[in-house]
């Protein structure tokens, strides 16, 4: 049996999660898939997949073989293109994973721009706020925020995601404008609960260095759009990524506060299954993203608006801001 075809079928089985789905995707019969996998395992003398009548899982050796096999297929495709004089035309499918808010507002317009530049590229874009196993989900590249844990994954630094503290004019009129971070203890601070240590806001002061303030508020949510909607409605102060607050800042629905202090920025990374034999289309996408995030004004220039948010209510101006 063709070794390349065997690897291609194994990679699709891992990504599809079943023999029957892989067979449908590849346009072959399920017995054909079964024969190729059996022949591959027999030739290698290794068990790559554990399967029974209900589920299929990849062995540890199978995961390693999947990563290398997928890279080999990418290189084979690029070599074929080179031989055909099509080296300038990147093509094939890229599966991209990202978080919901960042993916909707920032990654989506960037991916569309990348696809216009490389019209033969096909993209499958997935949004998940939970941790995603790149190999198990068949993700070619994931866009992740924050410090990266040590792992066998490949990673490239893309840029920084800045955060600011914001509040609606109605709230500031009712409760006053905080001058220093310590003033937040007397304010209703709306908490984005996904960030580690979310009950504390950490600020950087050029004179005094870092400082931490324990905050409290009447609303906690793991959804950034929910926090922004509450801020716009005059409910309190919140720390938000600039890309989330940008449109509301430009339309004066919210104002930045504590401008003499800065909140720590998050690192943005592109993460992929293996640091070795990275496919050319993945390398091209990462380079495209690095160029976009290199501009200091990217949180405003690149951001798409999220779902429509309510305008500040008429009653919000009269809020007493009780905690």
CSV table of C-alpha atoms in Angstrom, one decimal:
chain,number,residue,atom,x,y,z
A,1,UNK,CA,0.0,0.0,0.0
A,2,UNK,CA,1.1,3.6,-0.7
A,3,UNK,CA,2.9,4.8,2.4
A,4,UNK,CA,1.9,8.5,1.8
A,5,UNK,CA,-1.7,7.4,1.5
A,6,UNK,CA,-1.5,5.5,4.7
A,7,UNK,CA,-0.1,8.5,6.5
A,8,UNK,CA,-2.8,10.7,5.0
A,9,UNK,CA,-5.6,8.4,6.1
A,10,UNK,CA,-4.1,8.1,9.7
A,11,UNK,CA,-3.9,11.9,10.0
A,12,UNK,CA,-7.5,12.2,8.9
A,13,UNK,CA,-8.7,9.5,11.3
A,14,UNK,CA,-7.0,11.3,14.2
A,15,UNK,CA,-8.6,14.7,13.2
A,16,UNK,CA,-12.0,13.2,12.5
A,17,UNK,CA,-12.1,11.1,15.6
A,18,UNK,CA,-13.5,8.0,13.9
A,19,UNK,CA,-12.9,5.7,11.0
A,20,UNK,CA,-16.3,6.3,9.4
A,21,UNK,CA,-16.0,10.1,9.5
A,22,UNK,CA,-12.5,9.9,8.0
A,23,UNK,CA,-13.8,7.6,5.3
A,24,UNK,CA,-16.5,10.1,4.4
A,25,UNK,CA,-14.1,13.0,4.3
A,26,UNK,CA,-11.6,11.1,2.1
A,27,UNK,CA,-14.3,9.6,-0.2
A,28,UNK,CA,-13.3,6.0,0.5
A,29,UNK,CA,-15.0,3.1,2.2
A,30,UNK,CA,-14.6,2.4,5.9
A,31,UNK,CA,-12.9,-1.0,5.3
A,32,UNK,CA,-10.3,0.8,3.1
A,33,UNK,CA,-9.5,3.1,6.1
A,34,UNK,CA,-9.3,0.1,8.4
A,35,UNK,CA,-6.9,-1.8,6.1
A,36,UNK,CA,-4.6,1.2,5.8
A,37,UNK,CA,-4.4,1.8,9.5
A,38,UNK,CA,-3.8,-1.9,10.2
A,39,UNK,CA,-1.1,-2.0,7.5
A,40,UNK,CA,0.5,1.1,9.0
A,41,UNK,CA,0.6,-0.3,12.5
A,42,UNK,CA,1.9,-3.7,11.3
A,43,UNK,CA,4.7,-2.0,9.3
A,44,UNK,CA,5.7,0.2,12.2
A,45,UNK,CA,5.3,-2.5,14.9
A,46,UNK,CA,3.4,0.0,17.0
A,47,UNK,CA,-0.1,0.6,18.2
A,48,UNK,CA,-1.1,4.1,17.1
A,49,UNK,CA,-4.8,4.0,18.0
A,50,UNK,CA,-6.9,2.4,20.8
A,51,UNK,CA,-10.3,1.7,19.5
A,52,UNK,CA,-13.5,-0.2,20.5
A,53,UNK,CA,-17.1,-0.2,19.4
A,54,UNK,CA,-17.7,3.2,21.2
A,55,UNK,CA,-14.6,5.3,21.0
A,56,UNK,CA,-11.2,5.9,19.5
A,57,UNK,CA,-8.2,7.4,21.2
A,58,UNK,CA,-4.6,8.1,20.1
A,59,UNK,CA,-1.7,6.5,21.9
A,60,UNK,CA,1.2,8.6,23.0
A,61,UNK,CA,3.3,7.2,20.2
A,62,UNK,CA,0.4,7.8,17.9
A,63,UNK,CA,0.3,11.5,18.8
A,64,UNK,CA,4.0,11.8,17.9
A,65,UNK,CA,3.5,10.0,14.7
A,66,UNK,CA,0.5,12.2,13.9
A,67,UNK,CA,2.5,15.4,14.4
A,68,UNK,CA,5.4,14.2,12.2
A,69,UNK,CA,3.0,12.6,9.7
A,70,UNK,CA,1.0,15.8,9.3
A,71,UNK,CA,4.2,17.8,8.8
A,72,UNK,CA,5.4,15.3,6.2
A,73,UNK,CA,2.2,15.7,4.3
A,74,UNK,CA,2.5,19.4,4.3
A,75,UNK,CA,6.1,19.2,3.0
A,76,UNK,CA,5.1,16.7,0.4
A,77,UNK,CA,2.3,19.1,-0.8
A,78,UNK,CA,4.7,22.0,-0.9
A,79,UNK,CA,7.3,20.0,-2.8
A,80,UNK,CA,4.7,19.0,-5.4
A,81,UNK,CA,3.7,22.6,-5.8
A,82,UNK,CA,7.4,23.7,-6.2
A,83,UNK,CA,7.9,21.0,-8.8
A,84,UNK,CA,4.9,22.3,-10.7
A,85,UNK,CA,6.1,25.9,-10.6
A,86,UNK,CA,3.5,27.0,-8.1
A,87,UNK,CA,5.7,27.8,-5.2
A,88,UNK,CA,4.3,31.4,-5.0
A,89,UNK,CA,0.8,30.1,-4.5
A,90,UNK,CA,0.3,28.8,-1.0
A,91,UNK,CA,-2.7,26.5,-0.9
A,92,UNK,CA,-4.5,24.0,1.3
A,93,UNK,CA,-6.5,24.1,4.5
A,94,UNK,CA,-5.4,25.8,7.8
A,95,UNK,CA,-7.3,25.0,11.0
A,96,UNK,CA,-7.1,28.0,13.3
A,97,UNK,CA,-8.2,28.1,17.0
A,98,UNK,CA,-8.7,31.2,19.1
A,99,UNK,CA,-10.8,32.6,21.9
A,100,UNK,CA,-14.3,33.9,21.3
A,101,UNK,CA,-14.0,37.6,21.9
A,102,UNK,CA,-10.5,38.0,20.5
A,103,UNK,CA,-11.3,35.8,17.6
A,104,UNK,CA,-14.5,37.6,16.7
A,105,UNK,CA,-13.2,41.1,17.0
A,106,UNK,CA,-9.5,40.8,15.9
A,107,UNK,CA,-8.6,37.4,14.4
A,108,UNK,CA,-11.5,37.3,12.0
A,109,UNK,CA,-10.6,40.5,10.0
A,110,UNK,CA,-6.9,39.4,10.0
A,111,UNK,CA,-7.7,35.9,8.7
A,112,UNK,CA,-10.0,37.4,6.0
A,113,UNK,CA,-7.1,39.7,4.9
A,114,UNK,CA,-4.7,36.7,4.8
A,115,UNK,CA,-7.2,34.8,2.6
A,116,UNK,CA,-7.4,37.7,0.2
A,117,UNK,CA,-3.7,37.7,-0.1
A,118,UNK,CA,-3.6,33.9,-0.6
A,119,UNK,CA,-6.8,33.0,-2.4
A,120,UNK,CA,-6.0,29.3,-2.7
A,121,UNK,CA,-5.9,28.9,1.1
A,122,UNK,CA,-8.9,27.4,2.9
A,123,UNK,CA,-9.5,28.2,6.5
A,124,UNK,CA,-11.4,26.5,9.3
A,125,UNK,CA,-11.7,29.0,12.2
A,126,UNK,CA,-12.8,27.7,15.6
A,127,UNK,CA,-13.7,29.8,18.7
A,128,UNK,CA,-13.2,28.3,22.1
A,129,UNK,CA,-12.5,30.0,25.5
A,130,UNK,CA,-11.4,26.7,27.0
A,131,UNK,CA,-8.0,25.0,26.5
A,132,UNK,CA,-7.9,23.1,23.2
A,133,UNK,CA,-5.6,20.1,22.6
A,134,UNK,CA,-4.2,21.0,19.2
A,135,UNK,CA,-3.4,17.5,18.1
A,136,UNK,CA,-6.8,16.0,19.3
A,137,UNK,CA,-8.7,18.8,17.6
A,138,UNK,CA,-6.5,18.9,14.5
A,139,UNK,CA,-5.6,22.6,14.9
A,140,UNK,CA,-2.7,23.8,12.8
A,141,UNK,CA,-2.2,27.0,14.8
A,142,UNK,CA,-3.9,28.5,17.9
A,143,UNK,CA,-3.8,32.2,19.0
A,144,UNK,CA,-3.3,32.3,22.7
A,145,UNK,CA,-3.0,35.0,25.3
A,146,UNK,CA,-0.7,35.3,28.3
A,147,UNK,CA,2.4,33.5,29.4
A,148,UNK,CA,2.9,30.1,27.8
A,149,UNK,CA,3.5,27.0,29.8
A,150,UNK,CA,6.5,24.9,28.9
A,151,UNK,CA,5.5,22.2,26.4
A,152,UNK,CA,6.6,20.4,23.3
A,153,UNK,CA,4.5,22.8,21.2
A,154,UNK,CA,6.0,25.2,18.8
A,155,UNK,CA,5.3,28.9,19.5
A,156,UNK,CA,6.0,32.3,18.0
A,157,UNK,CA,5.5,35.7,19.8
A,158,UNK,CA,3.1,38.0,18.0
A,159,UNK,CA,2.7,41.1,20.1
A,160,UNK,CA,1.1,42.6,23.2
A,161,UNK,CA,-2.6,42.9,24.2
A,162,UNK,CA,-2.9,46.2,26.3
A,163,UNK,CA,-5.5,46.7,29.0
A,164,UNK,CA,-7.0,49.8,30.4
A,165,UNK,CA,-9.5,50.8,33.2
A,166,UNK,CA,-12.8,52.4,31.9
A,167,UNK,CA,-16.1,53.7,33.2
A,168,UNK,CA,-19.2,55.4,31.8
A,169,UNK,CA,-19.5,59.2,32.2
A,170,UNK,CA,-22.7,58.6,34.2
A,171,UNK,CA,-20.9,56.4,36.7
A,172,UNK,CA,-18.1,58.9,37.1
A,173,UNK,CA,-20.5,61.8,37.6
A,174,UNK,CA,-22.3,59.8,40.3
A,175,UNK,CA,-19.3,58.2,42.1
A,176,UNK,CA,-16.4,60.4,41.3
A,177,UNK,CA,-13.2,59.8,39.3
A,178,UNK,CA,-10.5,57.7,40.9
A,179,UNK,CA,-7.2,59.4,41.0
A,180,UNK,CA,-5.0,56.6,42.1
A,181,UNK,CA,-5.5,52.8,42.1
A,182,UNK,CA,-6.1,52.7,45.9
A,183,UNK,CA,-9.3,54.7,45.2
A,184,UNK,CA,-10.8,51.7,43.6
A,185,UNK,CA,-11.6,50.1,47.0
A,186,UNK,CA,-14.4,52.7,47.3
A,187,UNK,CA,-15.8,51.9,43.8
A,188,UNK,CA,-17.9,49.2,42.2
A,189,UNK,CA,-15.4,47.3,40.1
A,190,UNK,CA,-16.8,44.8,37.6
A,191,UNK,CA,-14.7,41.7,37.4
A,192,UNK,CA,-13.7,39.7,34.3
A,193,UNK,CA,-13.5,36.3,36.1
A,194,UNK,CA,-11.3,34.5,33.5
A,195,UNK,CA,-8.1,36.3,34.4
A,196,UNK,CA,-6.1,34.6,37.1
A,197,UNK,CA,-6.1,36.6,40.3
A,198,UNK,CA,-9.2,38.5,39.1
A,199,UNK,CA,-10.0,40.0,42.5
A,200,UNK,CA,-6.9,42.0,42.3
A,201,UNK,CA,-5.9,44.6,39.7
A,202,UNK,CA,-2.2,45.1,39.2
A,203,UNK,CA,-1.0,48.6,38.1
A,204,UNK,CA,2.4,49.9,37.1
A,205,UNK,CA,3.5,53.3,38.3
A,206,UNK,CA,6.6,54.8,36.8
A,207,UNK,CA,7.6,56.3,40.2
A,208,UNK,CA,6.6,53.6,42.6
A,209,UNK,CA,6.7,50.5,40.5
A,210,UNK,CA,4.1,47.8,40.7
A,211,UNK,CA,1.1,47.9,43.0
A,212,UNK,CA,-1.9,45.6,43.6
A,213,UNK,CA,-5.4,46.6,44.7
A,214,UNK,CA,-8.0,44.2,45.9
A,215,UNK,CA,-11.3,45.1,44.3
A,216,UNK,CA,-15.0,44.2,44.8
A,217,UNK,CA,-18.1,44.7,42.6
A,218,UNK,CA,-21.6,43.6,42.0
A,219,UNK,CA,-21.0,41.8,38.8
A,220,UNK,CA,-18.5,39.0,37.8
A,221,UNK,CA,-18.5,37.4,34.3
A,222,UNK,CA,-16.2,35.4,32.1
A,223,UNK,CA,-17.6,37.2,29.1
A,224,UNK,CA,-15.9,40.5,28.1
A,225,UNK,CA,-18.9,41.8,26.2
A,226,UNK,CA,-21.1,41.4,29.3
A,227,UNK,CA,-18.6,43.4,31.3
A,228,UNK,CA,-18.4,46.1,28.7
A,229,UNK,CA,-22.2,46.3,28.4
A,230,UNK,CA,-22.4,46.8,32.2
A,231,UNK,CA,-19.8,49.5,32.1
A,232,UNK,CA,-21.6,51.3,29.3
A,233,UNK,CA,-24.8,51.2,31.4
A,234,UNK,CA,-23.1,53.0,34.3
A,235,UNK,CA,-22.8,50.1,36.7
A,236,UNK,CA,-19.1,50.4,37.5
A,237,UNK,CA,-15.4,50.5,36.6
A,238,UNK,CA,-13.7,47.6,34.8
A,239,UNK,CA,-10.3,46.6,33.4
A,240,UNK,CA,-10.8,45.6,29.8
A,241,UNK,CA,-8.5,44.9,26.8
A,242,UNK,CA,-8.2,48.0,24.6
A,243,UNK,CA,-9.6,46.0,21.6
A,244,UNK,CA,-12.8,45.4,23.6
A,245,UNK,CA,-13.3,49.0,24.7
A,246,UNK,CA,-12.0,50.8,21.6
A,247,UNK,CA,-15.3,51.4,19.9
A,248,UNK,CA,-17.0,52.6,23.1
A,249,UNK,CA,-14.1,54.9,23.8
A,250,UNK,CA,-14.3,56.4,20.3
A,251,UNK,CA,-18.1,57.1,20.8
A,252,UNK,CA,-17.7,58.4,24.3
A,253,UNK,CA,-19.8,55.7,25.9
A,254,UNK,CA,-16.9,55.1,28.2
A,255,UNK,CA,-13.9,57.0,29.4
A,256,UNK,CA,-10.5,55.8,30.4
A,257,UNK,CA,-9.6,56.3,34.1
A,258,UNK,CA,-6.3,56.1,36.0
A,259,UNK,CA,-4.4,57.3,32.9
A,260,UNK,CA,-1.3,58.0,34.9
A,261,UNK,CA,-1.0,54.2,35.7
A,262,UNK,CA,-0.9,51.2,33.4
A,263,UNK,CA,-2.2,47.7,33.6
A,264,UNK,CA,0.0,44.8,32.5
A,265,UNK,CA,-0.3,43.8,28.9
A,266,UNK,CA,-0.8,40.2,27.9
A,267,UNK,CA,1.5,38.5,25.5
A,268,UNK,CA,0.0,37.1,22.3
A,269,UNK,CA,1.4,33.9,20.8
A,270,UNK,CA,0.8,31.7,17.8
A,271,UNK,CA,1.0,28.1,19.0
A,272,UNK,CA,1.3,25.0,16.7
A,273,UNK,CA,1.7,21.3,17.3
A,274,UNK,CA,5.4,20.9,16.7
A,275,UNK,CA,8.4,23.3,16.5
A,276,UNK,CA,9.9,21.2,13.7
A,277,UNK,CA,8.9,21.0,10.0
A,278,UNK,CA,6.4,23.9,10.3
A,279,UNK,CA,4.3,24.0,7.1
A,280,UNK,CA,4.9,27.0,4.8
A,281,UNK,CA,1.2,28.1,5.0
A,282,UNK,CA,1.4,28.2,8.8
A,283,UNK,CA,4.7,30.1,8.6
A,284,UNK,CA,3.1,32.6,6.2
A,285,UNK,CA,0.0,33.1,8.5
A,286,UNK,CA,2.2,33.7,11.5
A,287,UNK,CA,4.3,36.3,9.6
A,288,UNK,CA,1.1,38.0,8.5
A,289,UNK,CA,-0.1,38.2,12.1
A,290,UNK,CA,3.2,39.4,13.4
A,291,UNK,CA,3.2,42.3,10.9
A,292,UNK,CA,-0.3,43.3,11.9
A,293,UNK,CA,0.4,43.2,15.7
A,294,UNK,CA,3.6,45.1,15.3
A,295,UNK,CA,1.6,48.4,14.9
A,296,UNK,CA,1.0,50.1,18.2
A,297,UNK,CA,-2.5,51.1,17.3
A,298,UNK,CA,-3.7,47.6,16.3
A,299,UNK,CA,-6.3,47.4,19.1
A,300,UNK,CA,-8.2,50.2,17.4
A,301,UNK,CA,-7.2,49.8,13.7
A,302,UNK,CA,-7.9,46.1,13.5
A,303,UNK,CA,-10.9,45.6,15.7
A,304,UNK,CA,-14.3,44.7,14.4
A,305,UNK,CA,-17.3,45.6,16.6
A,306,UNK,CA,-18.9,42.8,18.6
A,307,UNK,CA,-22.6,42.2,18.7
A,308,UNK,CA,-24.5,45.5,19.2
A,309,UNK,CA,-24.4,46.7,22.8
A,310,UNK,CA,-27.2,48.7,24.4
A,311,UNK,CA,-26.8,52.5,24.6
A,312,UNK,CA,-26.6,53.8,28.2
A,313,UNK,CA,-30.0,53.8,29.8
A,314,UNK,CA,-31.7,57.0,30.7
A,315,UNK,CA,-31.8,55.9,34.3
A,316,UNK,CA,-28.1,55.1,34.5
A,317,UNK,CA,-27.3,58.9,34.8
A,318,UNK,CA,-29.2,58.9,38.1
A,319,UNK,CA,-27.4,55.8,39.5
A,320,UNK,CA,-26.2,56.2,43.1
A,321,UNK,CA,-23.7,53.4,42.6
A,322,UNK,CA,-24.6,51.5,45.8
A,323,UNK,CA,-22.5,48.5,46.4
